[in-house]
Short mmCIF file of C-alpha atoms and ligand atoms in Angstrom, two decimals:
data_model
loop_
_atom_site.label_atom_id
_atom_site.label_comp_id
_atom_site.label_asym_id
_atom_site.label_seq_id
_atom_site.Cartn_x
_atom_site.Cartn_y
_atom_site.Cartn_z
CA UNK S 264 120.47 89.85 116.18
CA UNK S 265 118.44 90.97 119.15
CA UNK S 266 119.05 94.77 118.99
CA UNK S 267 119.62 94.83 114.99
CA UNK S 268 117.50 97.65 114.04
CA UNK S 269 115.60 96.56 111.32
CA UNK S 270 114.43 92.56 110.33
CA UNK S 271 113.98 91.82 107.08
CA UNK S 272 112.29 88.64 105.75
CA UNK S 273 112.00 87.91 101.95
CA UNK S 274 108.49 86.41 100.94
CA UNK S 275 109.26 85.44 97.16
CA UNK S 276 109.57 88.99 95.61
CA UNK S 277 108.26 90.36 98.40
CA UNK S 278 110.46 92.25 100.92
CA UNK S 279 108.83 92.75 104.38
CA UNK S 280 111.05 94.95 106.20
CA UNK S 281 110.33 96.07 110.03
CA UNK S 282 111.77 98.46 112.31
CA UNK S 283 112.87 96.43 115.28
CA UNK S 284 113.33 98.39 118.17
CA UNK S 285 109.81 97.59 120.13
CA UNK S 286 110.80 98.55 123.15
CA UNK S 287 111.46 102.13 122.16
CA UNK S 288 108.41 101.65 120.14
CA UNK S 289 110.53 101.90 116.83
CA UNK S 290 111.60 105.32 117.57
CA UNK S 291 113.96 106.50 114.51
CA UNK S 292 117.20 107.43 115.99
CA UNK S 293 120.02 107.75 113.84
CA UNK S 294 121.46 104.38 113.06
CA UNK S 295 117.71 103.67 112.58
CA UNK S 296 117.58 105.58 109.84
CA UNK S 297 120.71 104.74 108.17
CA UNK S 298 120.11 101.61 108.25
CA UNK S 299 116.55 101.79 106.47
CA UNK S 300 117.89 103.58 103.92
CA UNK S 301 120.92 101.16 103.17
CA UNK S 302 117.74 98.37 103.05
CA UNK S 303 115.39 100.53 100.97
CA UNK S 304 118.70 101.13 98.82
CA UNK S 305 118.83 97.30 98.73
CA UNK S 306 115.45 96.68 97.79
CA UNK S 307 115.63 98.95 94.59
CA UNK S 308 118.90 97.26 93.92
CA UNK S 309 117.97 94.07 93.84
CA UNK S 310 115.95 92.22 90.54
CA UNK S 311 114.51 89.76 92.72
CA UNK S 312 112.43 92.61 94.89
CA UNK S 313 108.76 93.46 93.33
CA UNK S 314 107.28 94.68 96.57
CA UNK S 315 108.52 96.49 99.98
CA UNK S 316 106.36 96.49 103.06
CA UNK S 317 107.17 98.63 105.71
CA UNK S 318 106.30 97.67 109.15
CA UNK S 319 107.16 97.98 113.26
CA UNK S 320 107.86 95.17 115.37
CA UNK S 321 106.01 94.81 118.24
CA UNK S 322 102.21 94.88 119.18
CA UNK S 323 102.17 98.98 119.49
CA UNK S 324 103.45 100.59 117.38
CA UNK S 325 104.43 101.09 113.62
CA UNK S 326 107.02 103.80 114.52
CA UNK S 327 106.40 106.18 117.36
CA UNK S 328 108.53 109.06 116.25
CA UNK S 329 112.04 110.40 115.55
CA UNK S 330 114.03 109.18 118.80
CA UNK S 331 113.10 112.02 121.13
CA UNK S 332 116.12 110.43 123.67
CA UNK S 333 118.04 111.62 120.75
CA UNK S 334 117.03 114.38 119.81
CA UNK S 335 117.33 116.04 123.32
CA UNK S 336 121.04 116.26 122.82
CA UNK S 337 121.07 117.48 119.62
CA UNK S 338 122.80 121.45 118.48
CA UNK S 339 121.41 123.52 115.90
CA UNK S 340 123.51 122.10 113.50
CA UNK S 341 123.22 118.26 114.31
CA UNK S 342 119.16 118.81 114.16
CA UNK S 343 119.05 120.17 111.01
CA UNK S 344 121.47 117.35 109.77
CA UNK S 345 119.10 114.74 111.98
CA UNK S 346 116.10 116.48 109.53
CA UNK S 347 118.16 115.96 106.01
CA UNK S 348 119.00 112.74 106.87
CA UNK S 349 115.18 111.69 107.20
CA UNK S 350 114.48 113.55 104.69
CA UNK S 351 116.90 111.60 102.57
CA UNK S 352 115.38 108.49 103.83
CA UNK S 353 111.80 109.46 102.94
CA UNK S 354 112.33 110.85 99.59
CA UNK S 355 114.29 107.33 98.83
CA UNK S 356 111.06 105.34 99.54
CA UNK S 357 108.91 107.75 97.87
CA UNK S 358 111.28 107.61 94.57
CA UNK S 359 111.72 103.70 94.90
CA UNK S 360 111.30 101.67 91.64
CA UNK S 361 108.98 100.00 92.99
CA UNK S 362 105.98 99.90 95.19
CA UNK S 363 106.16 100.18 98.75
CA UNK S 364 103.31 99.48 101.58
CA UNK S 365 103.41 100.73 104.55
CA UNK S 366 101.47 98.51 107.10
CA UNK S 367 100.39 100.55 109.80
CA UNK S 368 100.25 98.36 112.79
CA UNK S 369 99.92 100.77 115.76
CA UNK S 370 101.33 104.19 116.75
CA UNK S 371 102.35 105.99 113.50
CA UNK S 372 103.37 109.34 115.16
CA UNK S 373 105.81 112.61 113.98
CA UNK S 374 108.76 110.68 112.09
CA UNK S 375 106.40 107.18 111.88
CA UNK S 376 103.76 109.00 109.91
CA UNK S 377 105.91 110.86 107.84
CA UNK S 378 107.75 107.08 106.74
CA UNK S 379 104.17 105.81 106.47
CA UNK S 380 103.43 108.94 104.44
CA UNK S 381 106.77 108.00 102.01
CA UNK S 382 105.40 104.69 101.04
CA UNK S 383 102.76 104.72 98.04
CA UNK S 384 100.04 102.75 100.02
CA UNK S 385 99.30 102.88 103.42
CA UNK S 386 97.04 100.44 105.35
CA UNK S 387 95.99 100.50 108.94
CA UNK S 388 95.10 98.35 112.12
CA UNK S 389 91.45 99.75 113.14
CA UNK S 390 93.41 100.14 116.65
CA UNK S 391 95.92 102.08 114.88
CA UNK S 392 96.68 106.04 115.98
CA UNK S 393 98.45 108.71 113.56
CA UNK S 394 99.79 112.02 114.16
CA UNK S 395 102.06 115.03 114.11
CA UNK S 396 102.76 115.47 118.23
CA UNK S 397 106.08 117.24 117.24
CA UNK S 398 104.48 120.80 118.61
CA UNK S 399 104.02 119.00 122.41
CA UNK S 400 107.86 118.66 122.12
CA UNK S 401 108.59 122.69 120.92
CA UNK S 402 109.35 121.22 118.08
CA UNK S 403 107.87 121.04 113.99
CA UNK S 404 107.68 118.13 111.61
CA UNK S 405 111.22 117.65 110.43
CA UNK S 406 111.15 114.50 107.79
CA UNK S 407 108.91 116.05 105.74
CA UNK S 408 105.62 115.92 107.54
CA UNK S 409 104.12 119.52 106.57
CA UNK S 410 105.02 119.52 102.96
CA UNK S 411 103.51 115.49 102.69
CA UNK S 412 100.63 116.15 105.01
CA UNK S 413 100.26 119.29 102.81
CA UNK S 414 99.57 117.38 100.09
CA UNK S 415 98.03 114.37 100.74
CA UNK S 416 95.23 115.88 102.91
CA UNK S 417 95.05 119.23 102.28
CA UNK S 418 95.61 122.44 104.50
CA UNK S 419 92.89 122.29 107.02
CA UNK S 420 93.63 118.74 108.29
CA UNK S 421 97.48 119.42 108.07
CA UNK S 422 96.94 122.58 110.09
CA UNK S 423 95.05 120.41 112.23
CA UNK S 424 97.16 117.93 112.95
CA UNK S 425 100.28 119.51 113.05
CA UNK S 426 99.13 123.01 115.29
CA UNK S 427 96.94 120.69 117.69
CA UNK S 428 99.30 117.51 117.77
CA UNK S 429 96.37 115.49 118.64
CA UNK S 430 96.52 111.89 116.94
CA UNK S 431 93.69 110.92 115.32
CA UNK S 432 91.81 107.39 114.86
CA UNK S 433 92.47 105.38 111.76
CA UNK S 434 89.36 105.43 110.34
CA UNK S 435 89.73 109.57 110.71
CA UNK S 436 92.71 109.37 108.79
CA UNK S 437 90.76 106.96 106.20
CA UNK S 438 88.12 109.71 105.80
CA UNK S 439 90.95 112.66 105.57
CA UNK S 440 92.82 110.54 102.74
CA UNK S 441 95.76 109.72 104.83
CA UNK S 442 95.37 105.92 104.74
CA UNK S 443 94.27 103.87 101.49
CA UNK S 444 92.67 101.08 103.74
CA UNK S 445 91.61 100.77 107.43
CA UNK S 446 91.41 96.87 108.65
CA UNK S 447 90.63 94.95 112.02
CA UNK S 448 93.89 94.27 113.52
CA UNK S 449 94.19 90.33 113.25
CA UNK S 450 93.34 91.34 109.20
CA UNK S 451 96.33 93.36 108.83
CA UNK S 452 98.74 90.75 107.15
CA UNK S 453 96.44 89.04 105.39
CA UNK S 454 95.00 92.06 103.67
CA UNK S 455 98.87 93.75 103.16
CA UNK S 456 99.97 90.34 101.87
CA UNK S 457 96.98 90.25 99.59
CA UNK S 458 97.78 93.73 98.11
CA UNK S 459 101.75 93.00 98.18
CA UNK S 460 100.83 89.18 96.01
CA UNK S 461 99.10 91.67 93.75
CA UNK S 462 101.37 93.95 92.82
CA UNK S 463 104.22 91.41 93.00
CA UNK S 464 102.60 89.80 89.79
CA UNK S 465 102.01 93.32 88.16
CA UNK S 466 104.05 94.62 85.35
CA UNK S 467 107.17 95.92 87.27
CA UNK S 468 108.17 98.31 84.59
CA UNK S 469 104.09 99.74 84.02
CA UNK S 470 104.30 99.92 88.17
CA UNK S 471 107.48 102.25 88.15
CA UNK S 472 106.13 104.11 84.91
CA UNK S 473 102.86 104.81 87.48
CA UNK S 474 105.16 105.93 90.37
CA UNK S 475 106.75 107.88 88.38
CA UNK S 476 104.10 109.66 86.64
CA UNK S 477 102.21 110.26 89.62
CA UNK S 478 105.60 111.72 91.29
CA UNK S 479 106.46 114.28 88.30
CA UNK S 480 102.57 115.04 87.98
CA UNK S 481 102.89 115.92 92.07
CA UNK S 482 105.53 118.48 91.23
CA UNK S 483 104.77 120.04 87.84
CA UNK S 484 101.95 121.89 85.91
CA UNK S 485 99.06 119.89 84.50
CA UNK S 486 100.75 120.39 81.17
CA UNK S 487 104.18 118.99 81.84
CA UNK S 488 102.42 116.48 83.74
CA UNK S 489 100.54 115.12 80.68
CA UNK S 490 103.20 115.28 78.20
CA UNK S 491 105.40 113.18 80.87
CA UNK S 492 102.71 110.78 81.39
CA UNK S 493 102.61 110.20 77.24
CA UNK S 494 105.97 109.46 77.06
CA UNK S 495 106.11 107.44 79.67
CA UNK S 496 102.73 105.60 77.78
CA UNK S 497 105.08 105.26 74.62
CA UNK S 498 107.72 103.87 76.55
CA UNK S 499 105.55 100.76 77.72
CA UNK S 500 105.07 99.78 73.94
CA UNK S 501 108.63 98.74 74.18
CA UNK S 502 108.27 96.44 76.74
CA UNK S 503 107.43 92.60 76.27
CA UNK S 504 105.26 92.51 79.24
CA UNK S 505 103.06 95.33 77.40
CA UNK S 506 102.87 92.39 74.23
CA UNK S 507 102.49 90.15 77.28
CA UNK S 508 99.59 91.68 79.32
CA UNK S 509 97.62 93.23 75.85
CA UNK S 510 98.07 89.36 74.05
CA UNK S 511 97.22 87.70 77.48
CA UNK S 512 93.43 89.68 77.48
CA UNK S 513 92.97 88.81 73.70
CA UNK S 514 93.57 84.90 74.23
CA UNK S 515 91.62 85.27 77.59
CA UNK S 516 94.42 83.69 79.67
CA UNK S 517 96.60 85.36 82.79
CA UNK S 518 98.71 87.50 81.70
CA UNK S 519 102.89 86.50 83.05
CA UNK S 520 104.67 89.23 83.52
CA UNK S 521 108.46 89.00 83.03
CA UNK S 522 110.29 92.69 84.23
CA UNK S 523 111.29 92.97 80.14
N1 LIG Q 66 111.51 108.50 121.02
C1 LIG Q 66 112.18 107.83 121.95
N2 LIG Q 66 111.61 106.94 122.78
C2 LIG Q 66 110.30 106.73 122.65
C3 LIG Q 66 109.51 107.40 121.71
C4 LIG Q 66 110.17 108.32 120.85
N3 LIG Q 66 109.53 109.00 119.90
N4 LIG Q 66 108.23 106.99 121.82
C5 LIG Q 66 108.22 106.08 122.82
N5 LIG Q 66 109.47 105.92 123.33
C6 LIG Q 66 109.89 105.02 124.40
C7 LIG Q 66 109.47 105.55 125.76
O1 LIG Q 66 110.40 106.52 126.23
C8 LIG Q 66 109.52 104.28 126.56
O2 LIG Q 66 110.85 103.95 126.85
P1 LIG Q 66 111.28 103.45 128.35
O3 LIG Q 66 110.47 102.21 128.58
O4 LIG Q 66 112.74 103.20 128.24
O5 LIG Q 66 110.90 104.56 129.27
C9 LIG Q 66 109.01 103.23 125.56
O6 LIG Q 66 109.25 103.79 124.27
C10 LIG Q 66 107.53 102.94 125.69
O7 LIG Q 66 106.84 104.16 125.57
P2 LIG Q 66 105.74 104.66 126.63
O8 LIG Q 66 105.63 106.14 126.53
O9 LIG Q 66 106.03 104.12 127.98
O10 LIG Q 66 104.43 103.94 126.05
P3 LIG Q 66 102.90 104.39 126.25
O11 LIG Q 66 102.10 103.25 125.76
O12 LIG Q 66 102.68 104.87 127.64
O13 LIG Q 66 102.70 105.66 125.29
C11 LIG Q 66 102.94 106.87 123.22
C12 LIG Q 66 102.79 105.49 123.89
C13 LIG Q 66 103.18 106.64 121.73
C14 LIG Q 66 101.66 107.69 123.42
C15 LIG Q 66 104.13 107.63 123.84
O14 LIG Q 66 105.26 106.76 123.87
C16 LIG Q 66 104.52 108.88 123.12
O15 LIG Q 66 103.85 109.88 123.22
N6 LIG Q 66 105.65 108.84 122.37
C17 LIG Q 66 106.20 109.99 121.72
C18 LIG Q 66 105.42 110.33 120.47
C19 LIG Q 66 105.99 111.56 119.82
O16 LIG Q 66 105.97 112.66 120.36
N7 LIG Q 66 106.53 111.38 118.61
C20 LIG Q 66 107.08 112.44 117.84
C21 LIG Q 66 108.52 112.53 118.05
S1 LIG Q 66 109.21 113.83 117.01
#
């Protein structure tokens, strides 16, 4: 379908899934967002998914904001509902089961950096610009873009960013942590489809034991931290792909990993 908003292509356990609305760059209006979140809800659902990548359609831009057309109509009570719904849509893809890339093909600005900034890698186009513009609008980050910026990056950039609303370059974002991996443009597949392969073949289970150590760790004391990050180490001793992957280095073969 033409004006679907979303296309999603399945690469053997690898879901590609891209915002399809180039000529509003991929803006995120509402139905936008529902329907990513019915296809990230999908992609956790379904055994046969190892690996998400998040994209945009189009030869600009990755996603170029919350839909601003939108938005302009919008009461006090409908924005704040517009915010929890991206918000729900963002903390979905953060707590996924498994990994998800976002491939940052152009414009990644207010509501596109805060998606990009929900996945668990990010990797950019050398051409690629990111940003929080919100503040040119009289608006603030609404899907979650201070508290993730916050985090990733620290509070000088994210003060940065956000006060100025001044996109930055890529390979800026590389250096302030905000991408994993900056790439020419004509790269950008091959590299994400290099890194997706990869982790399609990984353990599944010792990949969602990682996402979700990292994610407690994020939001707890050191302490609590390490004690959940032991028992989620004991818990791989009952998998078989643990037997699998430890056996696998001993005979000096590939380990196959099985999701058990
Ligand atoms: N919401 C709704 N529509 C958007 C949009 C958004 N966030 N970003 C771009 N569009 C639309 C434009 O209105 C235009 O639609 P039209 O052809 O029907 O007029 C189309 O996408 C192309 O955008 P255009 O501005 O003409 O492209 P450009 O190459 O000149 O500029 C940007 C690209 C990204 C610099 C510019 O579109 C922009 O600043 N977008 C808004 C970014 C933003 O503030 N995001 C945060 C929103 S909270």
């Amino acid at each position: 379908m033409a004006d679907a908003p979303l296309a999603i292509i399945d690469d053997g356990a690898i879901r590609w899934i891209s915002v399809n609305r180039p000529d509003k760059l991929n803006a995120l209006n509402q139905a936008t967002l529902e329907a990513l979140d019915a296809a990230f809800a999908g992609a956790d659902a379904d055994p046969q998914v190892r690996v998400v990548v998040l994209t945009g359609a189009g030869p600009k831009a990755f996603v170029a904001g919350a839909d601003i057309a939108e938005m302009n109509g919008l009461t006090p009570v409908q924005g704040r509902d517009f915010s929890l719904l991206g918000q729900g849509l963002m903390r979905r893809i953060e707590r996924l089961r498994k990994p998800v890339i976002a491939k940052i093909n152009g414009f990644a600005l207010g509501g596109g950096l805060e998606l990009a900034m929900a996945c668990h890698l990010r990797v950019a186009a050398d051409t690629a610009k990111v940003g929080q513009p919100e503040i040119n609008l009289g608006l603030i980050p609404g899907f979650g873009g201070s508290q993730r910026l916050l985090r990733l990056c620290g509070r000088a950039a994210t003060l940065e960013l956000c006060l100025l609303g001044t996109p930055i370059s890529a390979q800026r974002a590389r250096q302030l942590g905000i991408v994993n991996e900056v790439v020419a443009a004509d790269q950008l597949d091959a590299r994400v489809g290099e890194l997706a392969a990869q982790l399609a073949r990984s353990a599944p289970l010792a990949l969602r034991g990682i996402l979700d150590a990292v994610h407690v760790g994020g939001e707890c004391a050191l302490g609590e931290g390490l004690e959940y990050e032991s028992a989620q180490f004991g818990l791989m001793f009952a998998t078989e792909d643990m037997r699998e992957g430890t056996s696998a280095f001993l005979a000096r073969r590939p380990p196959v990993f099985q999701n058990r």
